[in-house]
Amino acid sequence: MLACYTRIESPVGPLVLAASDAGLHHVLFGNSKRAKLDPEWREDAAPSREAVQQLRAYFAGELEDFDLRLAPEGTDFQKNVWHKLRGIPYGGTISYGELAKRVGNPKASRAVGAANGQNPIPIIIPCHRVIGSDGKLTGFGGGLPIKEKLLALEQRQLRLL
């Protein structure tokens, strides 16, 4: 499966989106060390056009629920965690422990945290909505300042566009 990528500017910095006919595979934070382009990908904005439009609407505070075909690659456990992340409502947060309960394994907080950290489609699969049990912000691939901005946007404390 040949994925195509495009780069966009966003209020949280540059993003790289990779998609194919199967759907959106990646949202990468352009300033992150994890933002490595697969040498097989080719540059073409067309497969990501709808994702770009929805991300812009999200950052403008006009979209709460993404409606995109997603194609994240991972283990069955990771995919289950990512599916449960999509059930966290816009503006809400849950703890890693609560997410572990939703996945069906209350003692798997660390494994859930690791799967959360491997989420290939952040923002759209809202891993930023998971926080520590003490209410503090913890780990985020884009960095804690971006996590804080995304949560503030969703709680109507900040407009990014």
PDB file of C-alpha atoms in Angstrom:
ATOM      1  CA  MET A   1       0.000   0.000   0.000  1.00  0.00           C
ATOM      2  CA  LEU A   2       1.528   3.255  -1.139  1.00  0.00           C
ATOM      3  CA  ALA A   3       0.912   6.133   1.203  1.00  0.00           C
ATOM      4  CA  CYS A   4       1.103   9.750   0.187  1.00  0.00           C
ATOM      5  CA  TYR A   5       1.998  12.583   2.509  1.00  0.00           C
ATOM      6  CA  THR A   6       1.413  16.275   2.763  1.00  0.00           C
ATOM      7  CA  ARG A   7       2.697  18.950   5.102  1.00  0.00           C
ATOM      8  CA  ILE A   8       0.463  21.605   6.619  1.00  0.00           C
ATOM      9  CA  GLU A   9       0.960  24.480   8.997  1.00  0.00           C
ATOM     10  CA  SER A  10      -1.240  24.418  12.077  1.00  0.00           C
ATOM     11  CA  PRO A  11      -1.620  26.452  15.271  1.00  0.00           C
ATOM     12  CA  VAL A  12       0.369  23.743  17.082  1.00  0.00           C
ATOM     13  CA  GLY A  13       3.194  23.750  14.537  1.00  0.00           C
ATOM     14  CA  PRO A  14       3.783  21.919  11.288  1.00  0.00           C
ATOM     15  CA  LEU A  15       1.987  18.618  10.765  1.00  0.00           C
ATOM     16  CA  VAL A  16       2.668  15.820   8.299  1.00  0.00           C
ATOM     17  CA  LEU A  17      -0.303  13.696   7.241  1.00  0.00           C
ATOM     18  CA  ALA A  18       0.103  10.350   5.499  1.00  0.00           C
ATOM     19  CA  ALA A  19      -2.831   8.628   3.815  1.00  0.00           C
ATOM     20  CA  SER A  20      -3.651   6.006   1.224  1.00  0.00           C
ATOM     21  CA  ASP A  21      -6.805   4.594  -0.317  1.00  0.00           C
ATOM     22  CA  ALA A  22      -7.278   2.691   2.968  1.00  0.00           C
ATOM     23  CA  GLY A  23      -7.508   5.939   4.959  1.00  0.00           C
ATOM     24  CA  LEU A  24      -5.381   8.187   7.136  1.00  0.00           C
ATOM     25  CA  HIS A  25      -2.324   6.407   8.530  1.00  0.00           C
ATOM     26  CA  HIS A  26      -0.377   9.120  10.350  1.00  0.00           C
ATOM     27  CA  VAL A  27      -0.499  12.610  11.765  1.00  0.00           C
ATOM     28  CA  LEU A  28       3.055  13.551  12.696  1.00  0.00           C
ATOM     29  CA  PHE A  29       4.183  16.643  14.552  1.00  0.00           C
ATOM     30  CA  GLY A  30       6.671  18.180  12.120  1.00  0.00           C
ATOM     31  CA  ASN A  31       8.999  19.406  14.865  1.00  0.00           C
ATOM     32  CA  SER A  32       9.130  16.021  16.613  1.00  0.00           C
ATOM     33  CA  LYS A  33      11.951  13.498  16.372  1.00  0.00           C
ATOM     34  CA  ARG A  34       9.247  10.924  15.617  1.00  0.00           C
ATOM     35  CA  ALA A  35       8.230  12.762  12.417  1.00  0.00           C
ATOM     36  CA  LYS A  36      10.132  10.460  10.098  1.00  0.00           C
ATOM     37  CA  LEU A  37       8.838  10.077   6.565  1.00  0.00           C
ATOM     38  CA  ASP A  38       8.781   6.573   5.174  1.00  0.00           C
ATOM     39  CA  PRO A  39      10.989   6.499   2.063  1.00  0.00           C
ATOM     40  CA  GLU A  40       8.157   4.660   0.252  1.00  0.00           C
ATOM     41  CA  TRP A  41       5.762   7.598   0.693  1.00  0.00           C
ATOM     42  CA  ARG A  42       5.356  10.133  -2.074  1.00  0.00           C
ATOM     43  CA  GLU A  43       4.253  13.717  -1.712  1.00  0.00           C
ATOM     44  CA  ASP A  44       0.649  14.206  -2.779  1.00  0.00           C
ATOM     45  CA  ALA A  45      -1.942  16.219  -0.852  1.00  0.00           C
ATOM     46  CA  ALA A  46      -5.024  14.657  -2.498  1.00  0.00           C
ATOM     47  CA  PRO A  47      -5.473  11.600  -0.203  1.00  0.00           C
ATOM     48  CA  SER A  48      -5.311  13.839   2.900  1.00  0.00           C
ATOM     49  CA  ARG A  49      -7.518  16.666   1.599  1.00  0.00           C
ATOM     50  CA  GLU A  50     -10.540  15.834   3.813  1.00  0.00           C
ATOM     51  CA  ALA A  51      -8.339  15.339   6.888  1.00  0.00           C
ATOM     52  CA  VAL A  52      -6.737  18.750   6.303  1.00  0.00           C
ATOM     53  CA  GLN A  53     -10.167  20.413   6.029  1.00  0.00           C
ATOM     54  CA  GLN A  54     -11.411  18.745   9.200  1.00  0.00           C
ATOM     55  CA  LEU A  55      -8.237  19.605  11.134  1.00  0.00           C
ATOM     56  CA  ARG A  56      -8.615  23.267  10.123  1.00  0.00           C
ATOM     57  CA  ALA A  57     -12.236  23.242  11.298  1.00  0.00           C
ATOM     58  CA  TYR A  58     -11.146  21.587  14.570  1.00  0.00           C
ATOM     59  CA  PHE A  59      -8.490  24.230  15.215  1.00  0.00           C
ATOM     60  CA  ALA A  60     -11.056  26.959  14.455  1.00  0.00           C
ATOM     61  CA  GLY A  61     -13.321  25.493  17.154  1.00  0.00           C
ATOM     62  CA  GLU A  62     -15.920  24.519  14.536  1.00  0.00           C
ATOM     63  CA  LEU A  63     -15.524  20.713  14.628  1.00  0.00           C
ATOM     64  CA  GLU A  64     -15.747  18.406  17.622  1.00  0.00           C
ATOM     65  CA  ASP A  65     -15.973  14.978  15.989  1.00  0.00           C
ATOM     66  CA  PHE A  66     -13.785  13.889  13.106  1.00  0.00           C
ATOM     67  CA  ASP A  67     -15.450  11.830  10.386  1.00  0.00           C
ATOM     68  CA  LEU A  68     -12.563  10.258   8.512  1.00  0.00           C
ATOM     69  CA  ARG A  69     -11.572   6.809   7.366  1.00  0.00           C
ATOM     70  CA  LEU A  70      -8.628   5.868   9.580  1.00  0.00           C
ATOM     71  CA  ALA A  71      -6.042   3.166   8.939  1.00  0.00           C
ATOM     72  CA  PRO A  72      -3.712   3.045  11.954  1.00  0.00           C
ATOM     73  CA  GLU A  73      -1.309   0.128  12.021  1.00  0.00           C
ATOM     74  CA  GLY A  74      -0.615  -1.600  15.322  1.00  0.00           C
ATOM     75  CA  THR A  75      -1.265  -4.644  17.450  1.00  0.00           C
ATOM     76  CA  ASP A  76      -4.799  -5.713  18.312  1.00  0.00           C
ATOM     77  CA  PHE A  77      -4.271  -4.346  21.836  1.00  0.00           C
ATOM     78  CA  GLN A  78      -3.087  -0.976  20.499  1.00  0.00           C
ATOM     79  CA  LYS A  79      -6.011  -0.768  18.081  1.00  0.00           C
ATOM     80  CA  ASN A  80      -8.412  -1.511  20.935  1.00  0.00           C
ATOM     81  CA  VAL A  81      -6.882   1.293  23.019  1.00  0.00           C
ATOM     82  CA  TRP A  82      -7.044   3.700  20.060  1.00  0.00           C
ATOM     83  CA  HIS A  83     -10.679   2.746  19.468  1.00  0.00           C
ATOM     84  CA  LYS A  84     -11.505   3.505  23.123  1.00  0.00           C
ATOM     85  CA  LEU A  85      -9.718   6.861  22.843  1.00  0.00           C
ATOM     86  CA  ARG A  86     -12.225   7.880  20.182  1.00  0.00           C
ATOM     87  CA  GLY A  87     -14.971   7.443  22.792  1.00  0.00           C
ATOM     88  CA  ILE A  88     -13.592  10.209  25.040  1.00  0.00           C
ATOM     89  CA  PRO A  89     -15.863  13.183  24.380  1.00  0.00           C
ATOM     90  CA  TYR A  90     -14.581  16.492  23.046  1.00  0.00           C
ATOM     91  CA  GLY A  91     -13.491  18.656  25.969  1.00  0.00           C
ATOM     92  CA  GLY A  92     -13.314  15.687  28.340  1.00  0.00           C
ATOM     93  CA  THR A  93     -10.403  13.888  29.919  1.00  0.00           C
ATOM     94  CA  ILE A  94      -9.910  10.513  31.558  1.00  0.00           C
ATOM     95  CA  SER A  95      -7.030   8.915  33.433  1.00  0.00           C
ATOM     96  CA  TYR A  96      -4.851   6.083  32.177  1.00  0.00           C
ATOM     97  CA  GLY A  97      -6.483   3.898  34.832  1.00  0.00           C
ATOM     98  CA  GLU A  98      -9.956   4.707  33.528  1.00  0.00           C
ATOM     99  CA  LEU A  99      -8.812   3.978  29.984  1.00  0.00           C
ATOM    100  CA  ALA A 100      -7.441   0.615  31.162  1.00  0.00           C
ATOM    101  CA  LYS A 101     -10.875  -0.169  32.642  1.00  0.00           C
ATOM    102  CA  ARG A 102     -12.556   0.753  29.357  1.00  0.00           C
ATOM    103  CA  VAL A 103     -10.161  -1.548  27.511  1.00  0.00           C
ATOM    104  CA  GLY A 104     -11.221  -4.340  29.851  1.00  0.00           C
ATOM    105  CA  ASN A 105      -8.040  -4.701  31.894  1.00  0.00           C
ATOM    106  CA  PRO A 106      -8.035  -2.374  34.942  1.00  0.00           C
ATOM    107  CA  LYS A 107      -4.473  -3.379  35.879  1.00  0.00           C
ATOM    108  CA  ALA A 108      -3.037  -2.483  32.463  1.00  0.00           C
ATOM    109  CA  SER A 109      -2.484   1.253  33.014  1.00  0.00           C
ATOM    110  CA  ARG A 110       1.145   1.086  31.900  1.00  0.00           C
ATOM    111  CA  ALA A 111       0.374  -0.993  28.807  1.00  0.00           C
ATOM    112  CA  VAL A 112      -2.464   1.385  27.958  1.00  0.00           C
ATOM    113  CA  GLY A 113      -0.078   4.312  28.419  1.00  0.00           C
ATOM    114  CA  ALA A 114       2.436   2.686  26.076  1.00  0.00           C
ATOM    115  CA  ALA A 115      -0.265   2.071  23.442  1.00  0.00           C
ATOM    116  CA  ASN A 116      -1.475   5.637  23.885  1.00  0.00           C
ATOM    117  CA  GLY A 117       2.078   6.852  23.249  1.00  0.00           C
ATOM    118  CA  GLN A 118       2.246   4.850  20.014  1.00  0.00           C
ATOM    119  CA  ASN A 119      -0.933   6.394  18.599  1.00  0.00           C
ATOM    120  CA  PRO A 120      -0.065   7.173  14.967  1.00  0.00           C
ATOM    121  CA  ILE A 121      -2.967   9.597  14.454  1.00  0.00           C
ATOM    122  CA  PRO A 122      -2.878  12.069  17.367  1.00  0.00           C
ATOM    123  CA  ILE A 123      -5.467  14.852  17.612  1.00  0.00           C
ATOM    124  CA  ILE A 124      -7.912  12.844  15.464  1.00  0.00           C
ATOM    125  CA  ILE A 125      -7.527   9.813  17.735  1.00  0.00           C
ATOM    126  CA  PRO A 126      -7.539  12.013  20.856  1.00  0.00           C
ATOM    127  CA  CYS A 127      -4.721  10.624  22.998  1.00  0.00           C
ATOM    128  CA  HIS A 128      -4.268  14.165  24.365  1.00  0.00           C
ATOM    129  CA  ARG A 129      -7.441  13.622  26.421  1.00  0.00           C
ATOM    130  CA  VAL A 130      -5.725  11.085  28.688  1.00  0.00           C
ATOM    131  CA  ILE A 131      -4.170  12.553  31.829  1.00  0.00           C
ATOM    132  CA  GLY A 132      -2.595  11.316  35.043  1.00  0.00           C
ATOM    133  CA  SER A 133      -4.778  10.038  37.876  1.00  0.00           C
ATOM    134  CA  ASP A 134      -3.791  13.156  39.832  1.00  0.00           C
ATOM    135  CA  GLY A 135      -5.236  15.377  37.090  1.00  0.00           C
ATOM    136  CA  LYS A 136      -1.815  16.447  35.807  1.00  0.00           C
ATOM    137  CA  LEU A 137      -0.789  16.389  32.186  1.00  0.00           C
ATOM    138  CA  THR A 138       1.592  13.576  31.371  1.00  0.00           C
ATOM    139  CA  GLY A 139       3.380  12.426  28.222  1.00  0.00           C
ATOM    140  CA  PHE A 140       2.376  13.435  24.730  1.00  0.00           C
ATOM    141  CA  GLY A 141       4.271  12.832  21.492  1.00  0.00           C
ATOM    142  CA  GLY A 142       3.839  16.447  20.429  1.00  0.00           C
ATOM    143  CA  GLY A 143       5.021  17.727  23.815  1.00  0.00           C
ATOM    144  CA  LEU A 144       3.073  18.868  26.866  1.00  0.00           C
ATOM    145  CA  PRO A 145       2.629  22.489  25.638  1.00  0.00           C
ATOM    146  CA  ILE A 146       0.731  21.187  22.592  1.00  0.00           C
ATOM    147  CA  LYS A 147      -1.350  18.825  24.762  1.00  0.00           C
ATOM    148  CA  GLU A 148      -2.211  21.779  26.987  1.00  0.00           C
ATOM    149  CA  LYS A 149      -3.233  23.881  23.943  1.00  0.00           C
ATOM    150  CA  LEU A 150      -5.440  21.131  22.537  1.00  0.00           C
ATOM    151  CA  LEU A 151      -7.223  20.644  25.858  1.00  0.00           C
ATOM    152  CA  ALA A 152      -7.670  24.411  26.290  1.00  0.00           C
ATOM    153  CA  LEU A 153      -9.130  24.645  22.772  1.00  0.00           C
ATOM    154  CA  GLU A 154     -11.598  21.865  23.532  1.00  0.00           C
ATOM    155  CA  GLN A 155     -12.581  23.392  26.859  1.00  0.00           C
ATOM    156  CA  ARG A 156     -13.235  26.688  25.060  1.00  0.00           C
ATOM    157  CA  GLN A 157     -10.431  28.426  26.951  1.00  0.00           C
ATOM    158  CA  LEU A 158      -8.440  29.121  23.789  1.00  0.00           C
ATOM    159  CA  ARG A 159      -9.046  29.744  20.098  1.00  0.00           C
ATOM    160  CA  LEU A 160      -6.225  28.541  17.917  1.00  0.00           C
ATOM    161  CA  LEU A 161      -7.372  30.169  14.648  1.00  0.00           C
TER     162      LEU A 161
END
